Amino acid sequence: MRIDILSLFPSMFDGFLNTSIIKRAIDASLVEVHIHDFREYSLNKHKKVDDYPYGGGQGMVLACQPIIDCLKDVVSDESFVILMSPQGQTLKQSLSVELSCYKHLVIICGHYEGFDERIRDYVDMELSIGDYVLTGGELSSMVVCDSIIRLIDGSIREESHEDDSFSHGLLEYPQYTRPFEYDGNEVPEVLLSGHHENIRKWRLKQSLLKTYRKRPDLLENREFTQEEIEILEEIKNNH
């Protein structure tokens, strides 16, 4: 996979690209990540990339020329272009899985008060990481990249993300490690039993319980198995 990111602040990505799983994926040639400063494409003699909005209003608006010219330099027939925007579709695990299958992603990071509307004519998707506004799209683009790169074959063991929260529409079950007892709090005995079926059932129940308590909205349109229906009835009767 190749990811090209258009940004006014390329240095913001230095730590992100040189740390942990992202760095290992890059070093293993599982993914290429290229950062482009679209200020370099500005035809303005002072390299300005923004201007006052037509019709008046607060703030500055990113001009279409630098971004679109930069975009034309990096896109190909295999490219899928994403515009980071609070108006976009909200990122979910299922969408990260879908995006991880593309060969080439191009991500545009905004800044200032917004974009010239004509930039939207050149993108395939507007994407948001939540219902709030950041000073720019750099941080949100890192979130998107992280959620995608970790899903690429070889980045991490497949079983490491198969049970992630949201992977099966439920929150992840509780996890424990040594020591067995800490500050009077012990690891559930079932996890030490070695009985794989009992562990599976316990984990399923805990996932349903966590989801029921913390994110009941995830259960509203879920297609339950008979086993899940029985467990959920038990949970409801006890709460």
PDB file of C-alpha atoms in Angstrom:
ATOM      1  CA  MET A   1       0.000   0.000   0.000  1.00  0.00           C
ATOM      2  CA  ARG A   2       1.036   3.584  -0.644  1.00  0.00           C
ATOM      3  CA  ILE A   3      -0.325   6.577   1.274  1.00  0.00           C
ATOM      4  CA  ASP A   4       0.277  10.162   0.169  1.00  0.00           C
ATOM      5  CA  ILE A   5      -0.637  12.921   2.613  1.00  0.00           C
ATOM      6  CA  LEU A   6      -1.046  16.559   1.566  1.00  0.00           C
ATOM      7  CA  SER A   7      -0.291  18.912   4.450  1.00  0.00           C
ATOM      8  CA  LEU A   8       0.977  22.370   5.327  1.00  0.00           C
ATOM      9  CA  PHE A   9       2.943  20.950   8.266  1.00  0.00           C
ATOM     10  CA  PRO A  10       4.965  17.894   7.154  1.00  0.00           C
ATOM     11  CA  SER A  11       7.129  17.954  10.294  1.00  0.00           C
ATOM     12  CA  MET A  12       4.101  16.984  12.386  1.00  0.00           C
ATOM     13  CA  PHE A  13       4.396  13.468  10.924  1.00  0.00           C
ATOM     14  CA  ASP A  14       8.047  12.896  11.895  1.00  0.00           C
ATOM     15  CA  GLY A  15       7.377  11.183  15.210  1.00  0.00           C
ATOM     16  CA  PHE A  16       4.336   9.327  13.933  1.00  0.00           C
ATOM     17  CA  LEU A  17       6.204   7.736  11.021  1.00  0.00           C
ATOM     18  CA  ASN A  18       9.237   6.792  13.099  1.00  0.00           C
ATOM     19  CA  THR A  19       7.610   5.025  16.023  1.00  0.00           C
ATOM     20  CA  SER A  20       6.298   1.560  16.879  1.00  0.00           C
ATOM     21  CA  ILE A  21       4.113  -0.451  14.487  1.00  0.00           C
ATOM     22  CA  ILE A  22       3.986   2.295  11.834  1.00  0.00           C
ATOM     23  CA  LYS A  23       7.784   2.402  11.566  1.00  0.00           C
ATOM     24  CA  ARG A  24       8.045  -1.390  11.467  1.00  0.00           C
ATOM     25  CA  ALA A  25       5.463  -1.580   8.684  1.00  0.00           C
ATOM     26  CA  ILE A  26       7.368   1.031   6.678  1.00  0.00           C
ATOM     27  CA  ASP A  27      10.734  -0.660   7.293  1.00  0.00           C
ATOM     28  CA  ALA A  28       9.249  -3.986   6.177  1.00  0.00           C
ATOM     29  CA  SER A  29       8.003  -2.337   2.948  1.00  0.00           C
ATOM     30  CA  LEU A  30       4.402  -3.174   3.821  1.00  0.00           C
ATOM     31  CA  VAL A  31       3.432   0.451   3.316  1.00  0.00           C
ATOM     32  CA  GLU A  32       4.951   3.612   1.850  1.00  0.00           C
ATOM     33  CA  VAL A  33       3.941   6.928   3.380  1.00  0.00           C
ATOM     34  CA  HIS A  34       4.843  10.157   1.591  1.00  0.00           C
ATOM     35  CA  ILE A  35       4.150  13.628   2.962  1.00  0.00           C
ATOM     36  CA  HIS A  36       3.689  16.532   0.519  1.00  0.00           C
ATOM     37  CA  ASP A  37       3.789  20.202   1.489  1.00  0.00           C
ATOM     38  CA  PHE A  38       1.193  21.715  -0.833  1.00  0.00           C
ATOM     39  CA  ARG A  39       2.523  25.203  -0.019  1.00  0.00           C
ATOM     40  CA  GLU A  40       5.296  24.383  -2.481  1.00  0.00           C
ATOM     41  CA  TYR A  41       2.690  24.301  -5.253  1.00  0.00           C
ATOM     42  CA  SER A  42       1.423  27.805  -4.612  1.00  0.00           C
ATOM     43  CA  LEU A  43       1.796  30.154  -7.577  1.00  0.00           C
ATOM     44  CA  ASN A  44       1.663  33.149  -5.253  1.00  0.00           C
ATOM     45  CA  LYS A  45       5.071  34.853  -4.987  1.00  0.00           C
ATOM     46  CA  HIS A  46       4.793  34.704  -1.176  1.00  0.00           C
ATOM     47  CA  LYS A  47       3.629  31.060  -1.275  1.00  0.00           C
ATOM     48  CA  LYS A  48       0.260  31.946   0.204  1.00  0.00           C
ATOM     49  CA  VAL A  49      -2.215  29.098   0.206  1.00  0.00           C
ATOM     50  CA  ASP A  50      -5.259  30.839   1.686  1.00  0.00           C
ATOM     51  CA  ASP A  51      -7.366  33.947   1.164  1.00  0.00           C
ATOM     52  CA  TYR A  52     -10.406  35.782   2.523  1.00  0.00           C
ATOM     53  CA  PRO A  53     -13.759  34.150   1.780  1.00  0.00           C
ATOM     54  CA  TYR A  54     -15.989  35.604  -0.918  1.00  0.00           C
ATOM     55  CA  GLY A  55     -19.092  37.079   0.663  1.00  0.00           C
ATOM     56  CA  GLY A  56     -17.280  37.918   3.884  1.00  0.00           C
ATOM     57  CA  GLY A  57     -16.900  35.936   7.079  1.00  0.00           C
ATOM     58  CA  GLN A  58     -14.350  35.070   9.703  1.00  0.00           C
ATOM     59  CA  GLY A  59     -11.038  33.345   9.058  1.00  0.00           C
ATOM     60  CA  MET A  60      -9.178  32.332   5.940  1.00  0.00           C
ATOM     61  CA  VAL A  61     -10.080  29.713   3.343  1.00  0.00           C
ATOM     62  CA  LEU A  62      -7.624  27.337   1.679  1.00  0.00           C
ATOM     63  CA  ALA A  63      -7.328  28.103  -2.025  1.00  0.00           C
ATOM     64  CA  CYS A  64      -7.990  25.358  -4.524  1.00  0.00           C
ATOM     65  CA  GLN A  65      -4.954  25.916  -6.803  1.00  0.00           C
ATOM     66  CA  PRO A  66      -2.101  24.640  -4.550  1.00  0.00           C
ATOM     67  CA  ILE A  67      -4.028  21.617  -3.305  1.00  0.00           C
ATOM     68  CA  ILE A  68      -5.409  20.564  -6.673  1.00  0.00           C
ATOM     69  CA  ASP A  69      -2.053  21.003  -8.434  1.00  0.00           C
ATOM     70  CA  CYS A  70      -0.377  18.907  -5.732  1.00  0.00           C
ATOM     71  CA  LEU A  71      -3.147  16.342  -5.986  1.00  0.00           C
ATOM     72  CA  LYS A  72      -2.691  16.030  -9.750  1.00  0.00           C
ATOM     73  CA  ASP A  73       0.970  15.216  -9.152  1.00  0.00           C
ATOM     74  CA  VAL A  74       0.298  12.253  -6.864  1.00  0.00           C
ATOM     75  CA  VAL A  75      -2.948  10.619  -8.044  1.00  0.00           C
ATOM     76  CA  SER A  76      -3.141   7.660 -10.407  1.00  0.00           C
ATOM     77  CA  ASP A  77      -5.882   5.390 -11.693  1.00  0.00           C
ATOM     78  CA  GLU A  78      -5.550   3.331  -8.484  1.00  0.00           C
ATOM     79  CA  SER A  79      -5.854   6.308  -6.113  1.00  0.00           C
ATOM     80  CA  PHE A  80      -8.655   6.819  -3.617  1.00  0.00           C
ATOM     81  CA  VAL A  81      -8.683  10.439  -2.431  1.00  0.00           C
ATOM     82  CA  ILE A  82      -9.825  11.334   1.098  1.00  0.00           C
ATOM     83  CA  LEU A  83     -10.512  14.819   2.388  1.00  0.00           C
ATOM     84  CA  MET A  84     -10.267  15.128   6.179  1.00  0.00           C
ATOM     85  CA  SER A  85     -13.289  17.190   7.158  1.00  0.00           C
ATOM     86  CA  PRO A  86     -15.665  17.498  10.142  1.00  0.00           C
ATOM     87  CA  GLN A  87     -18.452  17.263   7.552  1.00  0.00           C
ATOM     88  CA  GLY A  88     -17.321  13.810   6.457  1.00  0.00           C
ATOM     89  CA  GLN A  89     -18.369  10.255   7.183  1.00  0.00           C
ATOM     90  CA  THR A  90     -17.318   9.185  10.678  1.00  0.00           C
ATOM     91  CA  LEU A  91     -14.435   6.707  10.808  1.00  0.00           C
ATOM     92  CA  LYS A  92     -15.414   3.266  12.084  1.00  0.00           C
ATOM     93  CA  GLN A  93     -13.512  -0.004  12.301  1.00  0.00           C
ATOM     94  CA  SER A  94     -15.435  -1.461   9.358  1.00  0.00           C
ATOM     95  CA  LEU A  95     -14.406   1.510   7.209  1.00  0.00           C
ATOM     96  CA  SER A  96     -10.756   1.138   8.264  1.00  0.00           C
ATOM     97  CA  VAL A  97     -10.916  -2.482   7.094  1.00  0.00           C
ATOM     98  CA  GLU A  98     -12.369  -1.344   3.774  1.00  0.00           C
ATOM     99  CA  LEU A  99      -9.732   1.351   3.272  1.00  0.00           C
ATOM    100  CA  SER A 100      -6.897  -1.059   4.116  1.00  0.00           C
ATOM    101  CA  CYS A 101      -7.709  -2.937   0.900  1.00  0.00           C
ATOM    102  CA  TYR A 102      -6.838  -0.020  -1.390  1.00  0.00           C
ATOM    103  CA  LYS A 103      -3.458   0.054  -3.114  1.00  0.00           C
ATOM    104  CA  HIS A 104      -3.150   3.831  -2.974  1.00  0.00           C
ATOM    105  CA  LEU A 105      -4.730   6.345  -0.606  1.00  0.00           C
ATOM    106  CA  VAL A 106      -4.318  10.110  -0.861  1.00  0.00           C
ATOM    107  CA  ILE A 107      -5.285  12.122   2.218  1.00  0.00           C
ATOM    108  CA  ILE A 108      -5.764  15.900   2.184  1.00  0.00           C
ATOM    109  CA  CYS A 109      -5.286  17.755   5.478  1.00  0.00           C
ATOM    110  CA  GLY A 110      -7.047  21.054   5.822  1.00  0.00           C
ATOM    111  CA  HIS A 111      -6.217  24.039   7.977  1.00  0.00           C
ATOM    112  CA  TYR A 112      -7.561  27.495   8.769  1.00  0.00           C
ATOM    113  CA  GLU A 113     -11.306  28.095   8.404  1.00  0.00           C
ATOM    114  CA  GLY A 114     -12.014  25.630   5.598  1.00  0.00           C
ATOM    115  CA  PHE A 115     -11.569  24.683   1.948  1.00  0.00           C
ATOM    116  CA  ASP A 116     -12.540  26.290  -1.288  1.00  0.00           C
ATOM    117  CA  GLU A 117     -15.612  24.216  -2.145  1.00  0.00           C
ATOM    118  CA  ARG A 118     -14.188  23.308  -5.561  1.00  0.00           C
ATOM    119  CA  ILE A 119     -11.575  21.058  -3.913  1.00  0.00           C
ATOM    120  CA  ARG A 120     -14.388  18.649  -3.078  1.00  0.00           C
ATOM    121  CA  ASP A 121     -14.814  17.927  -6.799  1.00  0.00           C
ATOM    122  CA  TYR A 122     -11.489  16.066  -6.736  1.00  0.00           C
ATOM    123  CA  VAL A 123     -12.051  13.755  -3.764  1.00  0.00           C
ATOM    124  CA  ASP A 124     -13.731  10.358  -3.402  1.00  0.00           C
ATOM    125  CA  MET A 125     -14.630  10.618   0.273  1.00  0.00           C
ATOM    126  CA  GLU A 126     -14.816  13.142   3.088  1.00  0.00           C
ATOM    127  CA  LEU A 127     -13.800  11.603   6.386  1.00  0.00           C
ATOM    128  CA  SER A 128     -14.102  12.695  10.019  1.00  0.00           C
ATOM    129  CA  ILE A 129     -12.844  11.090  13.229  1.00  0.00           C
ATOM    130  CA  GLY A 130     -15.612  12.581  15.361  1.00  0.00           C
ATOM    131  CA  ASP A 131     -18.058  15.385  15.912  1.00  0.00           C
ATOM    132  CA  TYR A 132     -15.545  18.027  16.923  1.00  0.00           C
ATOM    133  CA  VAL A 133     -13.229  20.445  15.138  1.00  0.00           C
ATOM    134  CA  LEU A 134      -9.413  20.432  15.254  1.00  0.00           C
ATOM    135  CA  THR A 135      -7.053  23.171  14.118  1.00  0.00           C
ATOM    136  CA  GLY A 136      -6.051  21.044  11.146  1.00  0.00           C
ATOM    137  CA  GLY A 137      -6.392  17.657   9.514  1.00  0.00           C
ATOM    138  CA  GLU A 138      -2.930  16.377  10.414  1.00  0.00           C
ATOM    139  CA  LEU A 139      -3.852  14.683  13.682  1.00  0.00           C
ATOM    140  CA  SER A 140      -6.995  13.138  12.246  1.00  0.00           C
ATOM    141  CA  SER A 141      -5.071  11.859   9.209  1.00  0.00           C
ATOM    142  CA  MET A 142      -2.629  10.123  11.574  1.00  0.00           C
ATOM    143  CA  VAL A 143      -5.547   8.446  13.323  1.00  0.00           C
ATOM    144  CA  VAL A 144      -6.854   7.239   9.966  1.00  0.00           C
ATOM    145  CA  CYS A 145      -3.429   5.976   8.876  1.00  0.00           C
ATOM    146  CA  ASP A 146      -2.838   4.172  12.170  1.00  0.00           C
ATOM    147  CA  SER A 147      -6.232   2.457  11.995  1.00  0.00           C
ATOM    148  CA  ILE A 148      -5.476   1.282   8.446  1.00  0.00           C
ATOM    149  CA  ILE A 149      -1.776   0.353   8.605  1.00  0.00           C
ATOM    150  CA  ARG A 150      -2.219  -1.948  11.590  1.00  0.00           C
ATOM    151  CA  LEU A 151      -4.664  -3.987   9.486  1.00  0.00           C
ATOM    152  CA  ILE A 152      -2.227  -4.585   6.624  1.00  0.00           C
ATOM    153  CA  ASP A 153      -1.076  -8.210   6.501  1.00  0.00           C
ATOM    154  CA  GLY A 154       2.218  -8.484   8.365  1.00  0.00           C
ATOM    155  CA  SER A 155       1.945  -5.263  10.376  1.00  0.00           C
ATOM    156  CA  ILE A 156       0.759  -7.153  13.435  1.00  0.00           C
ATOM    157  CA  ARG A 157      -0.387 -10.728  13.953  1.00  0.00           C
ATOM    158  CA  GLU A 158      -3.867 -11.110  12.481  1.00  0.00           C
ATOM    159  CA  GLU A 159      -5.261 -12.557  15.704  1.00  0.00           C
ATOM    160  CA  SER A 160      -4.105  -9.401  17.492  1.00  0.00           C
ATOM    161  CA  HIS A 161      -6.734  -7.286  15.751  1.00  0.00           C
ATOM    162  CA  GLU A 162      -9.423  -9.904  15.121  1.00  0.00           C
ATOM    163  CA  ASP A 163     -10.779  -9.393  18.648  1.00  0.00           C
ATOM    164  CA  ASP A 164     -10.390  -5.612  18.752  1.00  0.00           C
ATOM    165  CA  SER A 165     -13.306  -3.557  19.953  1.00  0.00           C
ATOM    166  CA  PHE A 166     -15.785  -3.063  17.078  1.00  0.00           C
ATOM    167  CA  SER A 167     -14.240  -5.856  14.955  1.00  0.00           C
ATOM    168  CA  HIS A 168     -17.319  -7.994  15.596  1.00  0.00           C
ATOM    169  CA  GLY A 169     -19.661  -5.169  16.486  1.00  0.00           C
ATOM    170  CA  LEU A 170     -18.927  -5.496  20.222  1.00  0.00           C
ATOM    171  CA  LEU A 171     -16.469  -3.954  22.649  1.00  0.00           C
ATOM    172  CA  GLU A 172     -13.457  -6.096  23.462  1.00  0.00           C
ATOM    173  CA  TYR A 173     -13.523  -8.389  26.494  1.00  0.00           C
ATOM    174  CA  PRO A 174     -11.268  -7.636  29.530  1.00  0.00           C
ATOM    175  CA  GLN A 175      -7.589  -8.576  29.270  1.00  0.00           C
ATOM    176  CA  TYR A 176      -5.202  -9.528  32.084  1.00  0.00           C
ATOM    177  CA  THR A 177      -1.532 -10.372  32.543  1.00  0.00           C
ATOM    178  CA  ARG A 178       0.841 -11.122  35.456  1.00  0.00           C
ATOM    179  CA  PRO A 179       0.709 -10.847  38.406  1.00  0.00           C
ATOM    180  CA  PHE A 180      -2.299 -13.035  39.224  1.00  0.00           C
ATOM    181  CA  GLU A 181      -3.145 -10.860  42.226  1.00  0.00           C
ATOM    182  CA  TYR A 182      -2.512  -7.140  42.586  1.00  0.00           C
ATOM    183  CA  ASP A 183      -3.768  -4.905  45.388  1.00  0.00           C
ATOM    184  CA  GLY A 184      -6.345  -7.508  46.313  1.00  0.00           C
ATOM    185  CA  ASN A 185      -7.668  -7.820  42.763  1.00  0.00           C
ATOM    186  CA  GLU A 186      -7.287 -11.256  41.164  1.00  0.00           C
ATOM    187  CA  VAL A 187      -7.425 -12.454  37.576  1.00  0.00           C
ATOM    188  CA  PRO A 188     -10.659 -14.399  36.872  1.00  0.00           C
ATOM    189  CA  GLU A 189     -10.032 -18.109  37.488  1.00  0.00           C
ATOM    190  CA  VAL A 190     -11.538 -19.150  34.156  1.00  0.00           C
ATOM    191  CA  LEU A 191      -8.604 -17.567  32.310  1.00  0.00           C
ATOM    192  CA  LEU A 192      -6.207 -19.891  34.126  1.00  0.00           C
ATOM    193  CA  SER A 193      -8.330 -22.996  33.604  1.00  0.00           C
ATOM    194  CA  GLY A 194      -6.941 -23.959  30.212  1.00  0.00           C
ATOM    195  CA  HIS A 195     -10.507 -24.821  29.160  1.00  0.00           C
ATOM    196  CA  HIS A 196     -10.759 -23.051  25.799  1.00  0.00           C
ATOM    197  CA  GLU A 197     -14.524 -23.339  25.407  1.00  0.00           C
ATOM    198  CA  ASN A 198     -15.185 -21.930  28.876  1.00  0.00           C
ATOM    199  CA  ILE A 199     -12.761 -19.079  28.149  1.00  0.00           C
ATOM    200  CA  ARG A 200     -14.515 -18.361  24.847  1.00  0.00           C
ATOM    201  CA  LYS A 201     -17.919 -18.239  26.533  1.00  0.00           C
ATOM    202  CA  TRP A 202     -16.599 -16.002  29.323  1.00  0.00           C
ATOM    203  CA  ARG A 203     -15.059 -13.607  26.828  1.00  0.00           C
ATOM    204  CA  LEU A 204     -18.232 -13.444  24.756  1.00  0.00           C
ATOM    205  CA  LYS A 205     -20.295 -12.704  27.851  1.00  0.00           C
ATOM    206  CA  GLN A 206     -17.847 -10.011  28.963  1.00  0.00           C
ATOM    207  CA  SER A 207     -17.909  -8.398  25.509  1.00  0.00           C
ATOM    208  CA  LEU A 208     -21.697  -8.316  25.551  1.00  0.00           C
ATOM    209  CA  LEU A 209     -21.703  -6.989  29.115  1.00  0.00           C
ATOM    210  CA  LYS A 210     -19.249  -4.188  28.323  1.00  0.00           C
ATOM    211  CA  THR A 211     -21.161  -3.235  25.213  1.00  0.00           C
ATOM    212  CA  TYR A 212     -24.495  -3.304  27.065  1.00  0.00           C
ATOM    213  CA  ARG A 213     -23.116  -1.019  29.778  1.00  0.00           C
ATOM    214  CA  LYS A 214     -20.946   1.351  27.744  1.00  0.00           C
ATOM    215  CA  ARG A 215     -22.211   1.359  24.158  1.00  0.00           C
ATOM    216  CA  PRO A 216     -25.770  -0.004  24.040  1.00  0.00           C
ATOM    217  CA  ASP A 217     -26.208   1.759  20.699  1.00  0.00           C
ATOM    218  CA  LEU A 218     -23.976  -0.909  19.124  1.00  0.00           C
ATOM    219  CA  LEU A 219     -26.549  -3.561  20.019  1.00  0.00           C
ATOM    220  CA  GLU A 220     -29.524  -1.850  18.406  1.00  0.00           C
ATOM    221  CA  ASN A 221     -29.076  -3.194  14.868  1.00  0.00           C
ATOM    222  CA  ARG A 222     -26.933  -6.218  15.642  1.00  0.00           C
ATOM    223  CA  GLU A 223     -27.888  -9.643  14.301  1.00  0.00           C
ATOM    224  CA  PHE A 224     -27.476 -11.867  17.360  1.00  0.00           C
ATOM    225  CA  THR A 225     -26.680 -15.545  17.457  1.00  0.00           C
ATOM    226  CA  GLN A 226     -28.887 -17.704  19.668  1.00  0.00           C
ATOM    227  CA  GLU A 227     -26.034 -17.969  22.152  1.00  0.00           C
ATOM    228  CA  GLU A 228     -25.703 -14.175  22.299  1.00  0.00           C
ATOM    229  CA  ILE A 229     -29.458 -13.758  22.802  1.00  0.00           C
ATOM    230  CA  GLU A 230     -29.389 -16.094  25.794  1.00  0.00           C
ATOM    231  CA  ILE A 231     -26.363 -14.376  27.327  1.00  0.00           C
ATOM    232  CA  LEU A 232     -27.859 -10.924  26.790  1.00  0.00           C
ATOM    233  CA  GLU A 233     -31.123 -11.993  28.454  1.00  0.00           C
ATOM    234  CA  GLU A 234     -29.114 -13.173  31.447  1.00  0.00           C
ATOM    235  CA  ILE A 235     -27.258  -9.851  31.562  1.00  0.00           C
ATOM    236  CA  LYS A 236     -30.486  -7.853  31.410  1.00  0.00           C
ATOM    237  CA  ASN A 237     -32.078  -9.937  34.163  1.00  0.00           C
ATOM    238  CA  ASN A 238     -29.118  -9.289  36.442  1.00  0.00           C
ATOM    239  CA  HIS A 239     -28.961  -5.525  35.860  1.00  0.00           C
TER     240      HIS A 239
END
